[in-house]
Short mmCIF file of C-alpha atoms in Angstrom, two decimals:
data_model
loop_
_atom_site.label_atom_id
_atom_site.label_comp_id
_atom_site.label_asym_id
_atom_site.label_seq_id
_atom_site.Cartn_x
_atom_site.Cartn_y
_atom_site.Cartn_z
CA MET A 1 88.81 128.37 97.62
CA ALA A 2 90.23 129.78 94.89
CA TYR A 3 93.83 130.23 94.66
CA TRP A 4 94.07 129.06 98.48
CA PHE A 5 96.91 126.53 97.33
CA HIS A 6 100.11 127.26 95.77
CA ARG A 7 101.13 124.95 93.07
CA ASN A 8 104.10 123.85 91.10
CA PRO A 9 104.11 122.67 87.45
CA LEU A 10 104.19 119.64 85.97
CA LYS A 11 107.62 117.60 84.88
CA ALA A 12 107.89 117.87 81.56
CA THR A 13 109.04 114.35 79.09
CA SER A 14 110.30 113.25 75.92
CA VAL A 15 108.33 111.45 73.69
CA LEU A 16 109.11 107.51 73.82
CA THR A 17 108.49 105.14 71.57
CA PHE A 18 109.84 101.91 72.99
CA GLU A 19 110.87 100.88 69.35
CA LEU A 20 113.67 98.81 70.70
CA ARG A 21 114.82 96.91 67.41
CA GLY A 22 117.45 93.82 67.99
CA VAL A 23 115.35 93.79 71.83
CA SER A 24 112.36 92.77 70.83
CA THR A 25 112.26 89.36 68.85
CA ASP A 26 108.96 88.54 68.31
CA ASP A 27 105.09 89.45 67.89
CA LYS A 28 104.54 89.09 72.18
CA THR A 29 107.97 90.80 72.77
CA ARG A 30 106.91 93.86 70.54
CA ARG A 31 103.46 94.20 71.74
CA ILE A 32 104.53 94.78 74.72
CA PHE A 33 106.97 98.00 73.72
CA THR A 34 103.64 98.82 71.83
CA GLU A 35 101.36 98.87 74.80
CA LEU A 36 104.33 100.66 76.77
CA ARG A 37 104.14 103.51 74.43
CA GLN A 38 100.35 104.10 74.33
CA THR A 39 99.35 103.51 77.63
CA ARG A 40 102.33 106.18 78.52
CA ASN A 41 101.11 108.43 76.08
CA LYS A 42 97.71 108.39 77.47
CA LEU A 43 98.58 108.73 81.29
CA LEU A 44 100.96 111.57 79.91
CA GLU A 45 98.06 113.40 78.15
CA LEU A 46 95.28 112.70 81.20
CA LEU A 47 97.90 114.57 83.88
CA THR A 48 98.00 117.65 81.55
CA ASP A 49 94.37 118.27 82.53
CA PRO A 50 92.84 118.04 86.21
CA ASN A 51 89.04 117.66 85.27
CA HIS A 52 89.54 114.08 85.02
CA GLU A 53 87.88 112.31 87.22
CA PRO A 54 90.98 110.11 89.63
CA VAL A 55 88.80 106.49 89.07
CA THR A 56 90.37 107.44 85.32
CA VAL A 57 93.83 108.62 85.94
CA GLU A 58 94.60 105.59 88.58
CA LYS A 59 93.35 103.06 85.88
CA ALA A 60 95.73 105.03 83.54
CA THR A 61 98.37 104.61 86.45
CA THR A 62 97.78 101.46 86.93
CA ASP A 63 97.87 100.27 83.39
CA TYR A 64 101.50 101.84 83.01
CA PHE A 65 102.95 100.90 85.56
CA SER A 66 102.25 97.62 85.36
CA LEU A 67 103.81 97.01 82.17
CA LEU A 68 106.61 99.10 83.24
CA MET A 69 107.58 96.65 86.16
CA GLY A 70 108.91 94.67 83.63
CA LEU A 71 111.83 96.60 83.35
CA ILE A 72 112.55 97.00 86.53
CA GLN A 73 111.45 93.64 88.55
CA SER A 74 113.97 90.90 88.56
CA PHE A 75 112.64 87.88 86.59
CA GLY A 76 114.19 84.57 88.50
CA GLU A 77 117.39 84.63 90.52
CA GLU A 78 119.10 87.76 88.51
CA ALA A 79 120.03 90.57 90.60
CA ASP A 80 118.63 93.37 88.45
CA ASN A 81 116.37 93.30 85.85
CA LYS A 82 118.47 92.63 81.70
CA LEU A 83 116.17 95.68 80.34
CA ARG A 84 116.27 98.39 83.08
CA LYS A 85 118.59 100.45 81.51
CA ALA A 86 117.79 99.53 78.08
CA ILE A 87 116.35 103.28 77.54
CA LYS A 88 116.91 107.01 77.97
CA TYR A 89 114.20 108.52 79.89
CA LYS A 90 114.23 112.65 80.06
CA TRP A 91 112.41 114.27 82.67
CA THR A 92 112.49 118.34 83.95
CA ASN A 93 112.23 118.67 87.62
CA SER A 94 109.39 120.77 88.80
CA LEU A 95 111.37 123.93 90.14
CA LEU A 96 114.14 124.18 87.65
CA GLY A 97 112.46 125.04 84.60
CA ASN A 98 112.80 123.36 81.20
CA THR A 99 116.54 121.86 81.06
CA PRO A 100 115.48 117.85 81.54
CA MET A 101 118.08 115.37 83.39
CA GLU A 102 118.71 112.42 81.44
CA GLN A 103 119.11 108.51 82.62
CA PHE A 104 119.09 105.31 81.47
CA ASP A 105 117.15 103.81 84.76
CA ALA A 106 114.04 102.38 84.45
CA VAL A 107 113.52 103.51 88.15
CA PHE A 108 114.16 106.98 87.04
CA GLU A 109 111.03 107.03 85.01
CA ALA A 110 108.70 105.22 87.69
CA ALA A 111 109.75 108.02 89.96
CA SER A 112 109.40 110.77 88.00
CA MET A 113 105.83 109.20 86.34
CA ALA A 114 105.04 108.86 90.00
CA ILE A 115 105.76 112.73 90.88
CA ASN A 116 103.65 114.12 87.77
CA ILE A 117 101.10 111.59 89.13
CA GLY A 118 101.27 113.17 92.49
CA LEU A 119 101.35 117.00 91.30
CA TRP A 120 97.86 115.73 89.05
CA TYR A 121 96.10 114.83 92.23
CA THR A 122 97.20 118.11 94.24
CA LYS A 123 95.97 120.01 91.09
CA HIS A 124 92.91 117.86 90.88
CA ALA A 125 91.79 118.58 95.26
CA ALA A 126 92.70 122.26 93.92
CA LYS A 127 90.72 122.41 90.84
CA LEU A 128 87.61 120.97 93.52
CA ALA A 129 88.17 123.53 95.84
CA ALA A 130 88.12 126.38 93.71
CA LYS A 131 84.15 125.65 92.82
CA GLU A 132 81.76 128.25 94.37
CA GLU A 133 79.75 125.63 96.40
CA PRO A 134 81.49 122.01 96.41
CA GLU A 135 79.29 119.52 97.43
CA MET A 136 80.25 117.40 100.56
CA GLU A 137 81.20 114.41 98.44
CA GLU A 138 83.66 116.76 96.58
CA ALA A 139 85.09 118.17 99.57
CA LYS A 140 85.66 114.38 100.54
CA GLU A 141 87.86 114.53 97.32
CA VAL A 142 89.91 116.57 97.98
CA HIS A 143 90.83 115.58 100.90
CA LYS A 144 91.37 112.26 99.42
CA CYS A 145 93.38 113.65 96.82
CA LEU A 146 95.63 115.00 98.80
CA LYS A 147 96.56 112.20 101.39
CA ILE A 148 96.89 110.06 97.87
CA ALA A 149 99.32 112.76 97.01
CA ALA A 150 101.24 112.22 99.74
CA GLY A 151 101.12 108.59 99.89
CA LEU A 152 102.76 108.82 96.03
CA PHE A 153 105.56 111.48 97.07
CA THR A 154 106.39 109.11 100.12
CA PHE A 155 107.02 105.87 98.32
CA VAL A 156 109.18 108.08 95.94
CA LYS A 157 111.44 109.09 98.56
CA ASP A 158 111.02 105.99 100.73
CA ASP A 159 111.12 103.28 98.40
CA LEU A 160 112.77 104.62 94.69
CA ILE A 161 115.43 107.52 95.21
CA SER A 162 117.36 104.74 97.14
CA ARG A 163 117.35 102.60 94.13
CA LEU A 164 118.11 105.16 91.41
CA SER A 165 121.36 104.54 89.19
CA GLU A 166 122.31 108.07 90.03
CA ASN A 167 120.42 110.93 91.82
CA THR A 168 121.66 114.62 92.50
CA GLU A 169 121.14 117.14 94.83
CA GLY A 170 119.84 120.47 94.68
CA ALA A 171 115.98 121.12 94.10
CA VAL A 172 115.39 118.23 91.67
CA ASP A 173 112.77 116.29 92.24
CA THR A 174 114.20 113.12 93.12
CA ASP A 175 116.00 114.97 96.19
CA SER A 176 114.45 114.22 99.43
CA ARG A 177 114.09 117.17 100.93
CA VAL A 178 112.00 118.36 97.90
CA LEU A 179 109.86 115.16 98.24
CA GLU A 180 109.81 115.55 101.92
CA ALA A 181 108.66 119.34 101.72
CA TYR A 182 105.59 118.02 99.08
CA VAL A 183 104.68 115.40 101.72
CA HIS A 184 104.11 117.60 104.69
CA GLN A 185 101.96 120.50 102.02
CA CYS A 186 99.83 118.16 100.79
CA THR A 187 99.43 116.50 104.33
CA ALA A 188 98.98 119.76 105.89
CA GLU A 189 96.49 120.94 103.10
CA ALA A 190 94.48 117.59 103.74
CA GLN A 191 94.40 118.44 107.59
CA GLU A 192 92.74 122.17 106.52
CA VAL A 193 89.80 120.53 105.33
CA THR A 194 89.38 118.67 108.69
CA LEU A 195 90.13 121.99 110.45
CA ALA A 196 87.58 123.79 108.35
CA ARG A 197 84.67 121.23 108.98
CA ALA A 198 85.51 121.35 112.78
CA VAL A 199 85.20 125.12 112.83
CA GLU A 200 81.72 124.78 110.14
CA MET A 201 80.51 122.14 112.84
CA ARG A 202 81.46 124.17 115.97
CA HIS A 203 83.43 121.34 117.22
CA ALA A 204 85.01 121.76 121.11
CA SER A 205 87.66 124.95 120.56
CA SER A 206 90.62 122.75 122.49
CA LEU A 207 89.90 120.04 119.11
CA ILE A 208 90.21 122.85 116.63
CA ALA A 209 93.08 124.87 118.44
CA SER A 210 95.11 121.21 118.62
CA LEU A 211 93.94 120.78 114.73
CA ALA A 212 94.72 124.17 113.93
CA PHE A 213 98.35 123.77 115.86
CA GLU A 214 99.08 120.39 113.88
CA THR A 215 98.46 121.89 110.11
CA GLY A 216 100.79 124.85 111.55
CA GLN A 217 103.68 122.37 112.48
CA MET A 218 103.73 120.28 109.54
CA TYR A 219 103.76 123.82 107.50
CA GLN A 220 106.76 124.43 109.25
CA LYS A 221 108.26 120.74 108.62
CA ALA A 222 108.03 121.81 104.74
CA ASP A 223 109.19 125.25 105.36
CA ASP A 224 112.31 123.17 107.18
CA ALA A 225 112.65 120.80 104.80
CA LEU A 226 113.33 123.14 101.84
CA ASN A 227 115.46 125.62 104.38
CA SER A 228 119.26 124.54 102.62
CA LEU A 229 117.94 124.89 99.31
CA ASP A 230 118.77 127.76 97.20
CA ASP A 231 116.21 130.05 97.73
CA LYS A 232 116.30 131.40 94.16
CA VAL A 233 114.82 127.89 93.22
CA VAL A 234 112.26 127.90 96.42
CA LEU A 235 111.81 130.94 98.00
CA LYS A 236 108.29 131.45 96.88
CA TRP A 237 107.16 128.19 98.08
CA ARG A 238 108.89 128.46 101.24
CA LYS A 239 107.10 131.95 101.52
CA TYR A 240 103.68 129.60 101.01
CA CYS A 241 104.68 127.31 103.66
CA GLN A 242 105.24 130.53 106.09
CA LEU A 243 102.46 132.14 105.84
CA LYS A 244 100.50 129.21 106.29
CA CYS A 245 102.22 128.07 109.29
CA SER A 246 101.71 131.67 110.72
CA PHE A 247 97.81 131.72 109.76
CA TYR A 248 97.42 128.36 111.13
CA THR A 249 99.82 128.94 114.74
CA SER A 250 97.48 132.34 114.93
CA TYR A 251 94.21 130.22 114.89
CA ALA A 252 95.46 128.23 117.30
CA HIS A 253 96.21 130.49 119.71
CA CYS A 254 92.65 132.18 118.84
CA TYR A 255 90.99 128.79 120.64
CA ASN A 256 93.65 127.96 122.83
CA GLY A 257 92.32 131.17 123.91
CA GLU A 258 88.50 130.36 124.15
CA THR A 259 89.85 127.16 126.27
CA LEU A 260 92.02 128.87 128.55
CA LEU A 261 89.20 131.39 129.33
CA ALA A 262 86.57 128.20 129.97
CA GLN A 263 89.34 127.10 132.92
CA ASP A 264 89.30 130.98 134.20
CA LYS A 265 92.62 131.19 132.75
CA CYS A 266 92.19 134.87 131.84
CA GLY A 267 95.48 136.05 132.10
CA GLU A 268 96.85 133.40 130.11
CA ALA A 269 94.12 133.37 127.41
CA ILE A 270 94.69 137.25 126.98
CA ARG A 271 98.52 136.93 126.59
CA GLY A 272 97.99 133.71 123.87
CA LEU A 273 95.31 135.57 122.29
CA GLN A 274 97.86 138.68 121.76
CA GLU A 275 99.89 136.75 120.20
CA GLY A 276 97.39 135.45 117.81
CA VAL A 277 96.89 139.01 116.81
CA LYS A 278 100.73 139.05 116.30
CA LEU A 279 101.21 135.88 113.95
CA TYR A 280 98.30 136.61 112.14
CA GLU A 281 99.70 140.17 111.21
CA ARG A 282 103.24 138.58 110.19
CA ALA A 283 100.99 136.06 108.10
CA GLU A 284 99.51 139.43 106.60
CA LYS A 285 103.39 140.59 105.73
CA GLN A 286 104.38 136.47 104.66
CA CYS A 287 101.41 136.91 102.01
CA LYS A 288 102.56 140.25 100.82
CA GLU A 289 106.11 139.00 100.77
CA TYR A 290 104.87 135.34 98.80
CA THR A 291 103.23 137.66 95.95
CA SER A 292 106.01 139.22 95.29
CA ALA A 293 108.60 136.52 95.46
CA LYS A 294 109.71 135.07 92.24
CA GLY A 295 109.05 131.44 90.80
CA LEU A 296 107.11 129.53 89.15
CA GLY A 297 103.69 127.43 89.19
CA THR A 298 100.18 128.39 90.01
CA PHE A 299 99.83 131.16 92.52
CA ALA A 300 97.89 131.41 96.32
CA ARG A 301 95.85 134.13 97.25
CA PRO A 302 95.42 133.66 100.99
CA ALA A 303 94.82 137.31 102.01
CA ASN A 304 92.09 137.56 99.62
CA HIS A 305 90.23 134.73 101.09
CA LEU A 306 87.48 134.85 103.42
CA PHE A 307 88.52 132.53 105.36
CA PHE A 308 91.65 134.08 106.09
CA ARG A 309 90.08 137.33 106.41
CA LYS A 310 87.70 136.04 109.16
CA ALA A 311 90.11 135.60 111.79
CA GLU A 312 91.09 138.84 112.62
CA PRO A 313 87.73 139.92 113.78
CA VAL A 314 87.56 136.05 115.94
CA LEU A 315 90.68 137.27 117.18
CA LYS A 316 90.25 140.37 118.18
CA ARG A 317 86.28 139.78 119.88
CA ILE A 318 87.43 136.88 121.96
CA LEU A 319 90.49 139.14 123.46
CA GLU A 320 88.49 142.34 123.73
CA LYS A 321 86.35 139.37 125.89
CA CYS A 322 89.02 138.20 127.46
CA ASP A 323 89.78 142.03 128.68
CA ARG A 324 86.91 143.26 129.29
CA GLU A 325 86.17 139.93 132.08
CA ASN A 326 89.59 140.02 133.38
CA GLY A 327 89.03 143.89 134.36
CA LEU A 328 85.71 142.85 135.99
CA ILE A 329 85.80 139.31 137.19
CA TYR A 330 89.54 137.80 137.12
CA HIS A 331 91.84 140.78 137.41
CA GLN A 332 94.83 138.16 136.55
CA LYS A 333 97.95 138.95 135.77
CA VAL A 334 98.82 138.90 131.71
CA PRO A 335 102.11 136.30 131.65
CA PHE A 336 105.05 138.33 129.76
CA ASP A 337 105.38 135.08 128.03
CA GLU A 338 102.99 133.58 125.66
CA PRO A 339 101.27 130.17 126.23
CA VAL A 340 103.25 127.20 124.73
CA LEU A 341 101.01 125.43 122.30
CA GLU A 342 101.79 121.48 123.58
CA LEU A 343 98.69 120.63 121.88
CA LYS A 344 98.05 117.19 120.32
CA ALA A 345 95.03 116.32 118.45
CA THR A 346 93.16 113.49 119.37
CA TYR A 347 90.56 113.45 116.32
CA GLY A 348 91.20 114.52 112.59
CA LEU A 349 94.80 113.95 112.31
CA VAL A 350 95.61 113.28 108.53
CA ALA A 351 98.35 110.28 107.39
CA PRO A 352 99.43 109.24 103.55
CA GLU A 353 97.73 107.14 101.58
CA VAL A 354 99.78 104.14 101.31
CA PHE A 355 100.75 103.51 97.79
CA ALA A 356 102.41 100.55 95.91
CA PHE A 357 103.41 99.66 92.48
CA PRO A 358 100.57 97.29 90.77
CA THR A 359 101.54 93.64 90.18
CA ILE A 360 103.07 93.30 86.82
CA ASN A 361 101.17 93.01 83.58
CA PRO A 362 100.41 89.20 82.54
CA LEU A 363 101.62 90.04 79.46
CA TRP A 364 105.28 89.65 81.01
CA THR A 365 106.22 86.27 81.13
CA LYS A 366 109.60 84.57 82.37
CA ASP A 367 109.25 83.12 78.47
CA VAL A 368 108.80 86.67 77.02
CA TYR A 369 111.56 88.23 79.14
CA ASP A 370 114.15 85.44 78.73
CA LYS A 371 113.36 85.98 74.48
CA MET A 372 114.22 90.17 75.35
CA ASN A 373 118.08 90.48 73.43
CA ALA A 374 119.29 92.97 76.16
CA LYS A 375 122.72 92.81 73.94
CA MET A 376 120.92 95.01 71.55
CA ALA A 377 119.94 97.90 73.84
CA PRO A 378 121.66 100.90 73.24
CA ARG A 379 124.38 101.83 76.01
CA PRO A 380 124.96 105.21 77.82
CA ASP A 381 128.20 106.55 76.16
CA ASP A 382 130.81 107.02 78.64
CA ASN A 383 132.98 109.28 76.44
CA LYS A 384 129.76 112.09 76.17
CA ASP A 385 130.82 115.52 77.92
CA LYS A 386 128.55 115.49 80.81
CA SER A 387 128.99 119.23 81.28
CA LYS A 388 126.85 119.65 78.26
CA LYS A 389 123.26 120.18 79.09
CA PRO A 390 120.76 118.48 76.64
CA GLU A 391 118.40 120.81 74.84
CA ASP A 392 115.41 122.07 76.78
CA LEU A 393 112.06 120.22 76.92
CA PRO A 394 108.76 122.31 75.76
CA PRO A 395 106.60 122.62 79.13
CA VAL A 396 103.20 121.16 79.95
CA LYS A 397 101.17 122.63 78.54
CA GLU A 398 98.43 122.27 81.47
CA LYS A 399 94.77 122.92 81.01
CA GLU A 400 93.18 125.90 82.68
CA THR A 401 90.32 125.41 85.27
CA PRO A 402 87.50 128.12 85.87
CA MET A 403 88.19 129.94 89.54
CA SER A 404 85.17 131.40 91.61
CA GLU A 405 86.30 134.31 94.06
CA LYS A 406 82.86 134.57 95.35
CA ASP A 407 82.77 134.63 98.99
CA PRO A 408 81.41 131.31 100.77
CA GLY A 409 78.13 131.48 102.48
CA ASN A 410 78.36 129.39 105.66
CA PHE A 411 80.46 130.02 108.87
CA SER A 412 83.74 128.94 108.89
CA GLY A 413 84.48 130.95 105.23
CA CYS A 414 85.70 128.03 103.76
CA VAL A 415 83.98 126.21 101.19
CA VAL A 416 85.39 122.67 101.57
CA SER A 417 84.29 122.36 105.28
#
């Protein structure tokens, strides 16, 4: 499904040499900093290309984080790692252009890298979904990658941002609202795969309706998380969440209408389907608003997709059927208020895949750590003018991936079903 998903750009970072003269005192300590530099550079290079296999990125992630843990984890009885603030790290934010944030804090490095890895998993999932005819195993990989991404964002939000030496708000990537939006978006997109599969396999209309409703609610939560941030920064992302919310709530009314008709509640079915048509028309309008809104990243084109286009005729076909049956058989009054969708999916709900730091690399021992001379590490300049912005970093040159815009030939209209 080419251009079905909105993607924000990767975060840029400065080159780190990890050359801490005076801190590393022998070959063992110098080897650790060499390995840190090499594993970091390799991981950053891999993240620019969504065509890599997840297992490759997973190994590079473990290799780097297992070494970085030696700058974060406490050794012995000390309260804090003496090397945690030995290096200055620079990272841009995915929503705020090329001006970086600077911190002497290895936890800031870990959080920023984890966010970038999460973004890579979303881009890899989008790349697979954009294929003309993905295999079943590839559809499963899309689903899994989005859950992994949600888990990474959850880990940063719940475990790392409270440990940062300093943290600012206002659409920076370590703002809990931004992370919350990423978590809900990734979870909702993973559930889209589940929903498309349920439609393709023609499961019960009640199951499809509940999955669609839950998916729409996840997008609503993502939009709510961004609500208090500056629209100049997040408007395009919010429009994406809003159009997906409207679309999937419309989908829920469509299949709930079928369920109600099967229960001989034709009047309620008609009213729900009318609401579904209204929400679909709202989603069409929001697609245009999304297209015209300013913002960064790889943009979606949901209105062009067969999965999106097929929803309206299905809605209208079921509504016409209900109108006809009500006129001939049921003669029920159509309620003024639409049916309240209190649908709870019992199957197919998605949860983020739990992420945790790997165990510390065996190169780090208490003896090696003790030999590190933290007193020789550079210190933050407290007299520096903090109102002066650091120099911009060049944006990450992300590899482009071919995307097919050919309509799939299946029932649901979704290639990852």
